Amino acid sequence: MRWDENLKMTDINHHLTDALLMAYSAGSLPEGFGLVVASHISMCDECRARMESFDALGGTILENTEDTALAPESFGATLERIAKGAAAAPAPPAPKERPTIFPGPLVDYVGGDLDQVKWRSYGIGLKQALLPVARGSTVRLLYIPAGMAVPDHGHRGTELTLVLQGAFHDESDHFGPGDIEVADQDVFHTPTADQGQPCICLAATDAPLRFKDLLPRIAQPFLRI
Ligand code: ZN
Ligand code: ZN
């Protein structure tokens, strides 16, 4: 079970901004953001088509920015995987293969699917798993039990969140599978998982969050959030 077989473009309501797609196309996004963007693009026909038009415009820019934040080989490899994913017919699932909720680019970072994730608990039901990326951003998988809230917080930089399973809502909107939320300095929110099933997200940040309450502030340096 892969995203491209099961998720229709029309199921996704929140997409990448032009600025993010352009930066990704130019290879200038920090690695963590690049992973979130690549993951969304692999699920979303609309954003893939928009990115291809930026790629067509920006071919020469790409050549000149090979040594920016994103390592050329990882960026190139990501594009290659996206190209393959877009072109190849869906392969029939192997008989013993477990259903996956991870898009292709994420499978490569985790080294497998959900059952390969090395979760670390926040201690209040929330779990996270940091993924290895270069300096300049952090990217993590978040596990939010059904009905539970992430401590309310603001943002010093940009936070990019992609829903992989379940759904969450905050003060601004509702986000389901495949949806992207872009939160910046102006956003102060309390993301809360919908009832029914746990919400699993991929979230990238380029600066520490600003927590209102003392407890998450104390835990912050240890969790790198
Ligand atoms: Zn999209
Ligand atoms: Zn946030």
Tab-separated table of C-alpha atoms and ligand atoms in Angstrom:
chain	number	residue	atom	x	y	z
A	1	MET	CA	0.000	0.000	0.000
A	2	ARG	CA	1.708	3.172	-1.171
A	3	TRP	CA	0.582	6.762	-1.114
A	4	ASP	CA	0.453	7.087	-4.877
A	5	GLU	CA	-1.976	4.172	-5.091
A	6	ASN	CA	-4.291	5.106	-2.279
A	7	LEU	CA	-4.399	8.820	-1.805
A	8	LYS	CA	-6.181	10.927	-4.368
A	9	MET	CA	-4.949	14.447	-4.970
A	10	THR	CA	-8.400	15.731	-4.076
A	11	ASP	CA	-8.004	14.368	-0.538
A	12	ILE	CA	-5.246	16.915	0.164
A	13	ASN	CA	-6.448	20.376	1.171
A	14	HIS	CA	-3.265	22.123	2.353
A	15	HIS	CA	-0.346	22.381	-0.057
A	16	LEU	CA	3.203	23.690	-0.273
A	17	THR	CA	3.718	27.395	-0.895
A	18	ASP	CA	5.342	28.622	-4.127
A	19	ALA	CA	8.262	29.923	-2.051
A	20	LEU	CA	8.949	26.458	-0.619
A	21	LEU	CA	8.619	24.750	-4.012
A	22	MET	CA	10.954	27.283	-5.619
A	23	ALA	CA	13.538	26.947	-2.866
A	24	TYR	CA	13.326	23.174	-3.114
A	25	SER	CA	13.662	23.276	-6.880
A	26	ALA	CA	16.716	25.529	-6.483
A	27	GLY	CA	18.255	23.149	-3.944
A	28	SER	CA	18.441	25.872	-1.298
A	29	LEU	CA	16.242	24.346	1.416
A	30	PRO	CA	17.834	22.922	4.580
A	31	GLU	CA	17.807	19.124	4.426
A	32	GLY	CA	14.978	18.661	6.959
A	33	PHE	CA	12.623	20.914	4.991
A	34	GLY	CA	13.727	19.209	1.775
A	35	LEU	CA	12.608	15.879	3.209
A	36	VAL	CA	9.147	17.215	4.147
A	37	VAL	CA	8.757	18.850	0.727
A	38	ALA	CA	9.917	15.702	-1.131
A	39	SER	CA	7.540	13.576	0.961
A	40	HIS	CA	4.556	15.818	0.202
A	41	ILE	CA	5.430	15.985	-3.500
A	42	SER	CA	5.528	12.195	-3.675
A	43	MET	CA	1.914	12.142	-2.388
A	44	CYS	CA	0.557	15.149	-4.248
A	45	ASP	CA	0.083	15.400	-8.031
A	46	GLU	CA	-0.721	19.108	-7.793
A	47	CYS	CA	2.496	20.120	-6.032
A	48	ARG	CA	4.555	17.736	-8.192
A	49	ALA	CA	3.251	19.477	-11.316
A	50	ARG	CA	3.960	22.931	-9.826
A	51	MET	CA	7.484	21.864	-8.854
A	52	GLU	CA	8.150	20.561	-12.353
A	53	SER	CA	7.317	23.974	-13.750
A	54	PHE	CA	9.765	25.587	-11.317
A	55	ASP	CA	12.368	22.989	-12.278
A	56	ALA	CA	11.909	23.923	-15.923
A	57	LEU	CA	12.387	27.590	-15.064
A	58	GLY	CA	15.262	27.051	-12.678
A	59	GLY	CA	17.514	24.517	-14.418
A	60	THR	CA	20.419	26.918	-14.529
A	61	ILE	CA	19.892	28.077	-10.939
A	62	LEU	CA	20.190	24.468	-9.804
A	63	GLU	CA	23.541	24.092	-11.529
A	64	ASN	CA	24.907	27.115	-9.698
A	65	THR	CA	23.753	26.234	-6.200
A	66	GLU	CA	25.042	22.707	-5.888
A	67	ASP	CA	27.061	23.456	-2.779
A	68	THR	CA	24.264	25.089	-0.751
A	69	ALA	CA	22.770	23.667	2.421
A	70	LEU	CA	21.357	20.537	0.845
A	71	ALA	CA	24.059	18.059	-0.146
A	72	PRO	CA	24.011	17.640	-3.937
A	73	GLU	CA	23.913	13.868	-3.757
A	74	SER	CA	20.945	13.767	-1.393
A	75	PHE	CA	19.055	16.374	-3.424
A	76	GLY	CA	19.867	14.578	-6.675
A	77	ALA	CA	18.931	11.223	-5.208
A	78	THR	CA	15.660	12.642	-3.911
A	79	LEU	CA	14.747	14.034	-7.324
A	80	GLU	CA	15.677	10.726	-8.909
A	81	ARG	CA	13.393	8.860	-6.535
A	82	ILE	CA	10.572	11.293	-7.224
A	83	ALA	CA	11.090	10.903	-10.973
A	84	LYS	CA	11.065	7.123	-10.640
A	85	GLY	CA	7.986	7.214	-8.438
A	86	ALA	CA	6.150	9.409	-10.921
A	87	ALA	CA	7.073	7.343	-13.966
A	88	ALA	CA	6.865	3.787	-12.710
A	89	ALA	CA	3.613	1.858	-12.650
A	90	PRO	CA	2.671	0.844	-9.110
A	91	ALA	CA	4.317	-2.469	-8.301
A	92	PRO	CA	2.106	-5.196	-6.860
A	93	PRO	CA	2.709	-5.456	-3.118
A	94	ALA	CA	4.901	-8.323	-1.973
A	95	PRO	CA	2.768	-10.956	-0.242
A	96	LYS	CA	4.274	-10.469	3.221
A	97	GLU	CA	4.847	-6.723	2.973
A	98	ARG	CA	3.167	-4.754	5.745
A	99	PRO	CA	1.078	-1.742	4.806
A	100	THR	CA	3.156	1.433	4.829
A	101	ILE	CA	2.177	4.946	5.775
A	102	PHE	CA	5.528	6.428	4.771
A	103	PRO	CA	6.125	8.069	1.388
A	104	GLY	CA	9.222	6.886	-0.508
A	105	PRO	CA	11.660	9.698	0.457
A	106	LEU	CA	10.881	9.111	4.143
A	107	VAL	CA	11.316	5.330	3.903
A	108	ASP	CA	14.912	5.995	2.814
A	109	TYR	CA	15.599	8.183	5.878
A	110	VAL	CA	14.000	5.821	8.374
A	111	GLY	CA	15.468	2.729	6.737
A	112	GLY	CA	12.004	1.191	6.585
A	113	ASP	CA	8.447	1.903	7.596
A	114	LEU	CA	6.648	2.702	10.847
A	115	ASP	CA	7.845	-0.486	12.564
A	116	GLN	CA	11.481	0.623	12.075
A	117	VAL	CA	11.032	3.947	13.897
A	118	LYS	CA	13.000	4.309	17.137
A	119	TRP	CA	10.516	6.361	19.171
A	120	ARG	CA	11.502	8.316	22.262
A	121	SER	CA	8.772	9.256	24.670
A	122	TYR	CA	8.048	12.817	25.829
A	123	GLY	CA	6.587	11.205	28.944
A	124	ILE	CA	3.031	12.441	28.384
A	125	GLY	CA	1.935	10.044	25.642
A	126	LEU	CA	3.652	12.015	22.884
A	127	LYS	CA	6.557	10.351	21.122
A	128	GLN	CA	9.118	11.615	18.691
A	129	ALA	CA	11.939	10.245	16.553
A	130	LEU	CA	14.598	12.633	15.293
A	131	LEU	CA	15.872	11.835	11.802
A	132	PRO	CA	19.515	12.371	10.859
A	133	VAL	CA	19.966	15.525	8.764
A	134	ALA	CA	22.688	18.118	8.282
A	135	ARG	CA	22.857	21.264	10.431
A	136	GLY	CA	20.446	24.062	9.585
A	137	SER	CA	17.219	22.263	10.414
A	138	THR	CA	15.846	19.445	12.508
A	139	VAL	CA	13.243	16.971	11.322
A	140	ARG	CA	11.285	14.523	13.419
A	141	LEU	CA	8.443	12.058	13.340
A	142	LEU	CA	5.761	12.915	15.879
A	143	TYR	CA	3.283	10.484	17.396
A	144	ILE	CA	0.296	12.166	19.026
A	145	PRO	CA	-2.230	9.831	20.718
A	146	ALA	CA	-5.862	10.322	19.635
A	147	GLY	CA	-7.371	13.382	21.275
A	148	MET	CA	-4.089	14.562	22.780
A	149	ALA	CA	-2.588	18.026	22.337
A	150	VAL	CA	1.005	19.066	21.708
A	151	PRO	CA	1.901	21.733	24.330
A	152	ASP	CA	0.913	25.163	22.993
A	153	HIS	CA	3.817	26.982	21.425
A	154	GLY	CA	4.987	29.706	19.092
A	155	HIS	CA	7.783	29.618	16.530
A	156	ARG	CA	11.074	31.463	16.205
A	157	GLY	CA	11.519	30.277	12.638
A	158	THR	CA	9.447	28.113	10.315
A	159	GLU	CA	7.745	24.851	11.209
A	160	LEU	CA	6.640	22.610	8.357
A	161	THR	CA	4.331	19.729	9.333
A	162	LEU	CA	3.123	16.927	7.062
A	163	VAL	CA	0.365	14.566	8.251
A	164	LEU	CA	1.156	10.895	7.523
A	165	GLN	CA	-1.643	9.215	9.474
A	166	GLY	CA	-4.716	10.394	11.323
A	167	ALA	CA	-5.431	14.116	11.562
A	168	PHE	CA	-4.937	17.109	13.822
A	169	HIS	CA	-6.515	20.489	14.248
A	170	ASP	CA	-5.295	23.738	15.721
A	171	GLU	CA	-6.565	27.293	16.071
A	172	SER	CA	-6.202	27.880	12.325
A	173	ASP	CA	-7.521	24.773	10.566
A	174	HIS	CA	-7.869	20.995	10.249
A	175	PHE	CA	-5.124	18.841	8.705
A	176	GLY	CA	-5.593	15.296	7.376
A	177	PRO	CA	-3.316	12.797	5.607
A	178	GLY	CA	-1.052	14.471	3.053
A	179	ASP	CA	-1.823	17.982	4.308
A	180	ILE	CA	0.967	20.487	5.033
A	181	GLU	CA	0.851	23.149	7.731
A	182	VAL	CA	3.318	26.026	7.442
A	183	ALA	CA	3.687	27.865	10.767
A	184	ASP	CA	5.941	30.887	11.262
A	185	GLN	CA	6.648	33.566	13.895
A	186	ASP	CA	3.071	34.843	13.672
A	187	VAL	CA	1.517	31.495	14.598
A	188	PHE	CA	0.912	30.453	18.206
A	189	HIS	CA	-0.985	27.170	18.313
A	190	THR	CA	-1.970	24.001	20.161
A	191	PRO	CA	-2.030	21.148	17.629
A	192	THR	CA	-4.478	18.480	18.865
A	193	ALA	CA	-4.929	15.009	17.370
A	194	ASP	CA	-8.444	14.105	16.249
A	195	GLN	CA	-10.319	11.386	18.108
A	196	GLY	CA	-10.217	7.921	16.584
A	197	GLN	CA	-6.608	7.125	15.820
A	198	PRO	CA	-3.157	8.424	16.711
A	199	CYS	CA	-1.829	11.195	14.495
A	200	ILE	CA	1.624	10.655	12.993
A	201	CYS	CA	3.355	13.656	11.428
A	202	LEU	CA	6.679	14.559	9.877
A	203	ALA	CA	7.748	17.990	11.157
A	204	ALA	CA	10.761	20.151	10.295
A	205	THR	CA	11.913	23.283	12.118
A	206	ASP	CA	14.833	25.664	11.636
A	207	ALA	CA	14.732	27.226	15.122
A	208	PRO	CA	13.580	26.130	18.590
A	209	LEU	CA	9.865	26.456	19.362
A	210	ARG	CA	8.629	28.918	21.993
A	211	PHE	CA	6.675	27.080	24.687
A	212	LYS	CA	4.347	28.999	26.962
A	213	ASP	CA	4.416	26.510	29.854
A	214	LEU	CA	7.408	25.830	32.056
A	215	LEU	CA	7.491	22.026	31.787
A	216	PRO	CA	7.986	21.774	28.023
A	217	ARG	CA	10.494	24.640	28.257
A	218	ILE	CA	12.580	22.614	30.696
A	219	ALA	CA	12.397	19.478	28.515
A	220	GLN	CA	13.147	21.430	25.353
A	221	PRO	CA	16.952	21.171	25.238
A	222	PHE	CA	16.780	17.418	25.767
A	223	LEU	CA	14.166	16.854	23.069
A	224	ARG	CA	15.677	19.386	20.627
A	225	ILE	CA	12.299	20.931	19.944
B	1	ZN	ZN	0.312	19.518	-2.606
B	2	ZN	ZN	3.933	24.587	15.808
